[in-house]
mmCIF file of C-alpha atoms in Angstrom:
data_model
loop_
_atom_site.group_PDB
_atom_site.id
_atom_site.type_symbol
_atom_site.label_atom_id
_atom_site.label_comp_id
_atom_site.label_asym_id
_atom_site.label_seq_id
_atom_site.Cartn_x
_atom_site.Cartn_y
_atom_site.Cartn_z
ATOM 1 C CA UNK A 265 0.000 0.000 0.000
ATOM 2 C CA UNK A 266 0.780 3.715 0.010
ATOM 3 C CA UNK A 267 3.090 4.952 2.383
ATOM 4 C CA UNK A 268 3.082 8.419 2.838
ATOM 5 C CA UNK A 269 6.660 10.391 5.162
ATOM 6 C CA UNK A 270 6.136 13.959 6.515
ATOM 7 C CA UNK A 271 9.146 16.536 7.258
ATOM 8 C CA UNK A 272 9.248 18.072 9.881
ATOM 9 C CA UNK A 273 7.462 17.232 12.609
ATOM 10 C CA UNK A 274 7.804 20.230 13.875
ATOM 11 C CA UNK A 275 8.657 23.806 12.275
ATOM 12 C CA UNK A 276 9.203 27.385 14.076
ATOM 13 C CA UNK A 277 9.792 30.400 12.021
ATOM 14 C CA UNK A 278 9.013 34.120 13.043
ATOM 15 C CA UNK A 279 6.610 36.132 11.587
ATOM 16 C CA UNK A 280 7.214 37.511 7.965
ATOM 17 C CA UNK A 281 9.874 33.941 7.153
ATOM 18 C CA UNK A 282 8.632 31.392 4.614
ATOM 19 C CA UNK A 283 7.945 27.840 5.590
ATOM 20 C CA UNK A 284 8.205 24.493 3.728
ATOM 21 C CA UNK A 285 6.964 21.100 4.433
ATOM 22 C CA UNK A 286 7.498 18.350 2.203
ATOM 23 C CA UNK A 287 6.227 14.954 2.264
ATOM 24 C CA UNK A 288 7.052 11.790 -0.021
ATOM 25 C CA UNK A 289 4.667 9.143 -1.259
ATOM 26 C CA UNK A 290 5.640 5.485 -2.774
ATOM 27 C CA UNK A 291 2.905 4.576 -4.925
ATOM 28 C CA UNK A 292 3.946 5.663 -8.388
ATOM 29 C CA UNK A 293 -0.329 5.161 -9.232
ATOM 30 C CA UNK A 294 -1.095 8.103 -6.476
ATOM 31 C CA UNK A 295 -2.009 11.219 -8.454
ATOM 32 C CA UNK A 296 -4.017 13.664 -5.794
ATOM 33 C CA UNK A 297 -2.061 15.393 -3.382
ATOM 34 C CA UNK A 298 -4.035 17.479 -1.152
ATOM 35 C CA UNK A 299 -2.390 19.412 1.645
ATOM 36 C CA UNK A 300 -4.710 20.357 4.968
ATOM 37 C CA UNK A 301 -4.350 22.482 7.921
ATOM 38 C CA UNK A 302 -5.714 22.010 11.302
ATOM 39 C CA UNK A 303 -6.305 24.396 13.691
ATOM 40 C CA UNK A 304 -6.945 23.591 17.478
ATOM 41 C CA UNK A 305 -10.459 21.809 17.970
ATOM 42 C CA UNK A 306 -11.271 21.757 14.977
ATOM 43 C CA UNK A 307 -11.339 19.339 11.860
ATOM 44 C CA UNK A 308 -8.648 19.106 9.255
ATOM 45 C CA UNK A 309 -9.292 21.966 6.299
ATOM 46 C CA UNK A 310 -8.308 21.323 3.054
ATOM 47 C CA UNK A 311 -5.951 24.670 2.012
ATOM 48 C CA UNK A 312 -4.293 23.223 -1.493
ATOM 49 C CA UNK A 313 -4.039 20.442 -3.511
ATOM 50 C CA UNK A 314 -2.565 19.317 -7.046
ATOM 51 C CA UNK A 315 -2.809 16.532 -9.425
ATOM 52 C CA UNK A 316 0.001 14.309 -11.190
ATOM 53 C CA UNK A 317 -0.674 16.522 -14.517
ATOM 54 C CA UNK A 318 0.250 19.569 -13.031
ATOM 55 C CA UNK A 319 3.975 20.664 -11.270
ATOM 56 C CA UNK A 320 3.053 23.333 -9.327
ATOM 57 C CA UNK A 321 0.019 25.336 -8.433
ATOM 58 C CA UNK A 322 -0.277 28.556 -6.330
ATOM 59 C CA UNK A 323 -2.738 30.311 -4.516
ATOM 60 C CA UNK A 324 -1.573 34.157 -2.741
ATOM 61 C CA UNK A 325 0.937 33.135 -0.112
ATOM 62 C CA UNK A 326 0.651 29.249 -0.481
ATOM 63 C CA UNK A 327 1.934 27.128 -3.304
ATOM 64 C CA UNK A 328 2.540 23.499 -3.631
ATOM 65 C CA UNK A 329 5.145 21.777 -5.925
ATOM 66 C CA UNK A 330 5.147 17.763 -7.039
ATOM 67 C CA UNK A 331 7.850 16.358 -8.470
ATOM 68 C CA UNK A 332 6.248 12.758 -9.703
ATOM 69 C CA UNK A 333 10.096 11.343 -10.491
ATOM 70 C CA UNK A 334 11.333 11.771 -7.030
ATOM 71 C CA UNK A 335 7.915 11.393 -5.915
ATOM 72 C CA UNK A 336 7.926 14.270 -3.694
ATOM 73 C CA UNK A 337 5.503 17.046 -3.282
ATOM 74 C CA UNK A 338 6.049 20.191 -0.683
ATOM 75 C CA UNK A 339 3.949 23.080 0.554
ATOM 76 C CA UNK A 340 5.439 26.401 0.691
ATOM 77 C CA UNK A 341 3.690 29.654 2.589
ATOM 78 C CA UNK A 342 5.826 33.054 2.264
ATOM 79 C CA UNK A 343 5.028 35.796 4.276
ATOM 80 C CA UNK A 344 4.150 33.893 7.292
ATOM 81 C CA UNK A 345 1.429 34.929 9.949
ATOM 82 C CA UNK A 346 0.585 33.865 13.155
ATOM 83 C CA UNK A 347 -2.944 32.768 12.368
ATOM 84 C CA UNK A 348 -0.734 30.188 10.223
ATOM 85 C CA UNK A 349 0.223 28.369 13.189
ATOM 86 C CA UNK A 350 -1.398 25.090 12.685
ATOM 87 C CA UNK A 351 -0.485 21.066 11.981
ATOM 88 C CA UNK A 352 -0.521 20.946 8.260
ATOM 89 C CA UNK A 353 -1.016 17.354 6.940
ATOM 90 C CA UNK A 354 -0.034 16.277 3.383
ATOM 91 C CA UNK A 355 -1.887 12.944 1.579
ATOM 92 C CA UNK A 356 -1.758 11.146 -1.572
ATOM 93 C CA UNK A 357 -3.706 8.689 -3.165
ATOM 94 C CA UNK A 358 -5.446 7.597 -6.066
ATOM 95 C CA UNK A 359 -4.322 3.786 -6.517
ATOM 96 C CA UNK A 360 -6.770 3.281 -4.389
ATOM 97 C CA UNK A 361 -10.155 5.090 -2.551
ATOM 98 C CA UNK A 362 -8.562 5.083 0.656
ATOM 99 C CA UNK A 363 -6.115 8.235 0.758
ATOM 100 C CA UNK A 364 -2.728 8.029 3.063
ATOM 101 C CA UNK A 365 -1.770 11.382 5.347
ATOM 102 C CA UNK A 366 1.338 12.183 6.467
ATOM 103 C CA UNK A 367 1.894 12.350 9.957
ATOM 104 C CA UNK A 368 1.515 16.099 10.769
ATOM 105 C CA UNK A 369 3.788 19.046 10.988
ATOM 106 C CA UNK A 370 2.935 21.543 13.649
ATOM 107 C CA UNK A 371 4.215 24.820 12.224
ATOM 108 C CA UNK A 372 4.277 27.636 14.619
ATOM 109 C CA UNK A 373 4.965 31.322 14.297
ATOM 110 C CA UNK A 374 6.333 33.602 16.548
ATOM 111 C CA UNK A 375 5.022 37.207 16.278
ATOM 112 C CA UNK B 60 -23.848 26.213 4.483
ATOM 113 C CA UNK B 61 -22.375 23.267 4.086
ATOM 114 C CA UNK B 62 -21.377 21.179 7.046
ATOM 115 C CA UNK B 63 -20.349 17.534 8.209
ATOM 116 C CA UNK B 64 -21.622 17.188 11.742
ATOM 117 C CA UNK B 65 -20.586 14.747 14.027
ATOM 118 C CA UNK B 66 -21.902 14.250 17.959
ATOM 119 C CA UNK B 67 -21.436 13.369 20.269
ATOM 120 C CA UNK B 68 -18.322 15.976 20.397
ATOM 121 C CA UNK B 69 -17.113 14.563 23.837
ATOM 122 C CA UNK B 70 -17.532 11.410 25.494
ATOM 123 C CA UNK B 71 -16.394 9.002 28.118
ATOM 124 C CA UNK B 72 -17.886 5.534 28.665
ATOM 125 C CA UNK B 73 -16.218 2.494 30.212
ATOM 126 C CA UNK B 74 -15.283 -0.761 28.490
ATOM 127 C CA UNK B 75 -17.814 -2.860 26.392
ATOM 128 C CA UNK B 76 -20.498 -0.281 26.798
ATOM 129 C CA UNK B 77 -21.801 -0.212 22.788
ATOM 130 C CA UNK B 78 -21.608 3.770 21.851
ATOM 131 C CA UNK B 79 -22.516 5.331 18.315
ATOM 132 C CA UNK B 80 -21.103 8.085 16.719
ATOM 133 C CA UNK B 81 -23.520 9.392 14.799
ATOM 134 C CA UNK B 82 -22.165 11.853 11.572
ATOM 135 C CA UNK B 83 -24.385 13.874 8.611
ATOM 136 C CA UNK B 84 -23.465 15.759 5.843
ATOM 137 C CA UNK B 85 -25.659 18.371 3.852
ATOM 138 C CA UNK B 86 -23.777 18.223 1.031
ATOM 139 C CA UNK B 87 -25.350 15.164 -1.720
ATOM 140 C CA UNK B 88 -21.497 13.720 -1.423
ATOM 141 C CA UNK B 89 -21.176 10.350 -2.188
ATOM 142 C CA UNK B 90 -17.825 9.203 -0.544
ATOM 143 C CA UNK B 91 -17.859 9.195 3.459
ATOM 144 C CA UNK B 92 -15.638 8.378 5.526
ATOM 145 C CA UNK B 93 -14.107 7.674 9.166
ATOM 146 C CA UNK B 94 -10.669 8.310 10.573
ATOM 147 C CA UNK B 95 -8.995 8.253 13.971
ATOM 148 C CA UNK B 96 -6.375 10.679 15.139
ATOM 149 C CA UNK B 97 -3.826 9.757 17.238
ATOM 150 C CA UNK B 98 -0.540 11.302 18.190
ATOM 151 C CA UNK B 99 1.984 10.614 16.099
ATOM 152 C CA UNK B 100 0.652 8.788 13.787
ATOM 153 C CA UNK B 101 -1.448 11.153 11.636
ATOM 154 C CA UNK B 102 -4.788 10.411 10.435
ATOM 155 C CA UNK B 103 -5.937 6.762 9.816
ATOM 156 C CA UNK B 104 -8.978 5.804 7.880
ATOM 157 C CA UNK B 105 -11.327 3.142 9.584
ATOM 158 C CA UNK B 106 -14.465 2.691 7.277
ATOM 159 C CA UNK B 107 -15.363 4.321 4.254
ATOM 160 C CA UNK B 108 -18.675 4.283 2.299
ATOM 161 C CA UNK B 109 -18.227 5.115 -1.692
ATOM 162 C CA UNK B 110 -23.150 5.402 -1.513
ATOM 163 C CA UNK B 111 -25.453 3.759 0.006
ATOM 164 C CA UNK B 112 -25.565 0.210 1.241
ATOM 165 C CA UNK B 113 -22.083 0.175 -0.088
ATOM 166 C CA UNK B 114 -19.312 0.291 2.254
ATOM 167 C CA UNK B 115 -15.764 -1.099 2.835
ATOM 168 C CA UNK B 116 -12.835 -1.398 5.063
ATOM 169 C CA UNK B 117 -10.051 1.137 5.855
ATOM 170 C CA UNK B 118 -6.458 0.998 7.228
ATOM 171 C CA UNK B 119 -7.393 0.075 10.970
ATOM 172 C CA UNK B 120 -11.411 -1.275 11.193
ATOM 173 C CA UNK B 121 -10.723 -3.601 13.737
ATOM 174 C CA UNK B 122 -13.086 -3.324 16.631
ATOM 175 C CA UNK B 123 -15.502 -0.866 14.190
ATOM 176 C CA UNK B 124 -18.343 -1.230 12.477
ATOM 177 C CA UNK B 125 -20.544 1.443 10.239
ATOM 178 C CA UNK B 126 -23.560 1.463 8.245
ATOM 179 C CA UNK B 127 -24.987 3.465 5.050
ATOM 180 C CA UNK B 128 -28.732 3.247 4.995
ATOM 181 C CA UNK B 129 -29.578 7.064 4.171
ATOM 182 C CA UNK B 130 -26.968 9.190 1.665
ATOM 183 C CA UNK B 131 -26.240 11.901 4.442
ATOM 184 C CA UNK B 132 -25.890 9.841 7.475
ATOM 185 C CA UNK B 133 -22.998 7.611 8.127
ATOM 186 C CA UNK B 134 -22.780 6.130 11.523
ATOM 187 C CA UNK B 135 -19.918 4.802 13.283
ATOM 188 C CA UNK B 136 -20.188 2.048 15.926
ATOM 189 C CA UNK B 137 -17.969 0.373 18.633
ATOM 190 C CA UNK B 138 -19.933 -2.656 19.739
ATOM 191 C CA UNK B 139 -17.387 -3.301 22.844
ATOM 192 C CA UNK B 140 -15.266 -0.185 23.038
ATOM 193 C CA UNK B 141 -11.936 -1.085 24.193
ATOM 194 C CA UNK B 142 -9.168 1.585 26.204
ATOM 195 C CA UNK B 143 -6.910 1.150 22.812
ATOM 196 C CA UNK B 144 -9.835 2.495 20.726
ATOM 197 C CA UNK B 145 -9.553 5.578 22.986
ATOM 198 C CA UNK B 146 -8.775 8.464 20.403
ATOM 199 C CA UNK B 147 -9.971 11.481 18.073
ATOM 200 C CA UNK B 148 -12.340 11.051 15.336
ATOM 201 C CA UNK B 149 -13.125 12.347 12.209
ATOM 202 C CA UNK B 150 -15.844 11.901 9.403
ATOM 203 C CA UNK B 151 -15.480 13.455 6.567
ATOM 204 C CA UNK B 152 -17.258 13.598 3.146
ATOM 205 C CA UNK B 153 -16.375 14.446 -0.475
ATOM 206 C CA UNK B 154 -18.043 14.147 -3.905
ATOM 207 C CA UNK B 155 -17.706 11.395 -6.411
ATOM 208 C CA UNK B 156 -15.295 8.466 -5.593
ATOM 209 C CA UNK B 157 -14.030 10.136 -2.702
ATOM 210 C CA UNK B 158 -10.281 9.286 -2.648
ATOM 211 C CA UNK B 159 -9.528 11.842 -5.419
ATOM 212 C CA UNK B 160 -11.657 14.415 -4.037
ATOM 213 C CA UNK B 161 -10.868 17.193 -1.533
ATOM 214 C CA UNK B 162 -12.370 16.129 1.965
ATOM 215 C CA UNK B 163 -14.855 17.644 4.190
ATOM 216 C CA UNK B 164 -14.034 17.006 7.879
ATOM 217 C CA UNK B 165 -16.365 17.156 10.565
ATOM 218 C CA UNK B 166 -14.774 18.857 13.810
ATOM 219 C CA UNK B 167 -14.173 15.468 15.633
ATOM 220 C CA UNK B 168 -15.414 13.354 18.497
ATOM 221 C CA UNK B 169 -13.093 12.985 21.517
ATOM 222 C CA UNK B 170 -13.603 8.758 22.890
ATOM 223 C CA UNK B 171 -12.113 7.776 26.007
ATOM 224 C CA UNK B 172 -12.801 4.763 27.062
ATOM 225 C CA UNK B 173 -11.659 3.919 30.651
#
């Protein structure tokens, strides 16, 4: 099955710095890569996402890039804000119905 | 506006005691879903249900079962809750087949099962 590694686990930047997560998938069939954010008490939100036909897609301060050789697919936010601290959670899937998350990064911004 | 809702939001019961989360969506979606949270290890998927009467198996159903009888409503049910299945859960919904579809979380139900 899928199997689906998160880096980091944890990130701290200040306010203003850019931040990048990436995550790496095994299942050369996956081709939906959706990227969430959770804020306390609530339920993950989906923030981005990109298919296998596409290398990069951007939307204001967030952008995600996939790289389907190395199988590896990041999110970047620039111009970080402290309503941006959250645990982010990347997936993939698509050989199957049942889609694999990463296991979390908590990113966290200092004002 | 569109919403999954899940409830109880909170709960703590004791072991064997049969408990169902219940978990609607007001959205038509096809695809449902149930995962567990736990630290660590990210989001796992339990059950998922691509309409009704059809329904399959996730990563970790052991100990779970669910049921599909109306398109919104999507039930999950512990028939002898055990302290391992103590955890955070999430339904979630999405259009079509579901596993190439963004996904429409519910806010969660916090088990503990003592």
């Amino acid at each position: 099955g899928e199997n689906v590694e998160q880096h980091p686990s944890t990130l701290s930047v200040q306010e203003g710095d850019s931040a990048v997560i990436k995550c790496t998938y095994s299942d050369s069939a996956s081709n939906y890569f959706p990227w969430y954010k959770q804020e306390l008490g609530k339920g993950p939100q989906l923030i981005i996402d990109i298919r296998s036909n596409v290398g990069e897609k951007k939307d204001q301060r967030i952008a995600v890039t996939l790289n389907k050789t190395a199988k590896h697919f990041s999110l970047h936010i620039t111009e970080t804000q402290p309503e941006d601290s959250a645990v982010y959670f990347c997936a993939a899937s698509g050989g199957s119905y049942i889609p694999t998350f990463g296991r979390g990064t908590s990113l966290i911004v200092h004002p | 506006e569109a919403q999954v809702t899940q409830n109880p939001r909170y709960l703590i019961t004791v072991t064997g005691k049969k408990l169902t989360v219940t978990c609607s969506q007001n959205m038509n979606h096809e695809y449902m879903s149930w995962y567990r949270q736990d630290p660590g290890l990210g989001l796992r998927q339990i059950y998922y249900s691509m309409n009704v009467e059809v329904t399959d198996k996730g990563d970790v159903p052991e100990g779970y079962k669910v049921s599909r009888k109306e398109k919104r409503n999507f039930p999950l049910i512990l028939e002898s809750p055990s302290p391992n299945q103590t955890s955070l859960y999430f339904c979630a919904s999405s259009s079509g087949s579901g596993g190439n579809q963004p996904q429409h979380f519910g806010d969660g139900t916090r088990l503990s099962i003592l």
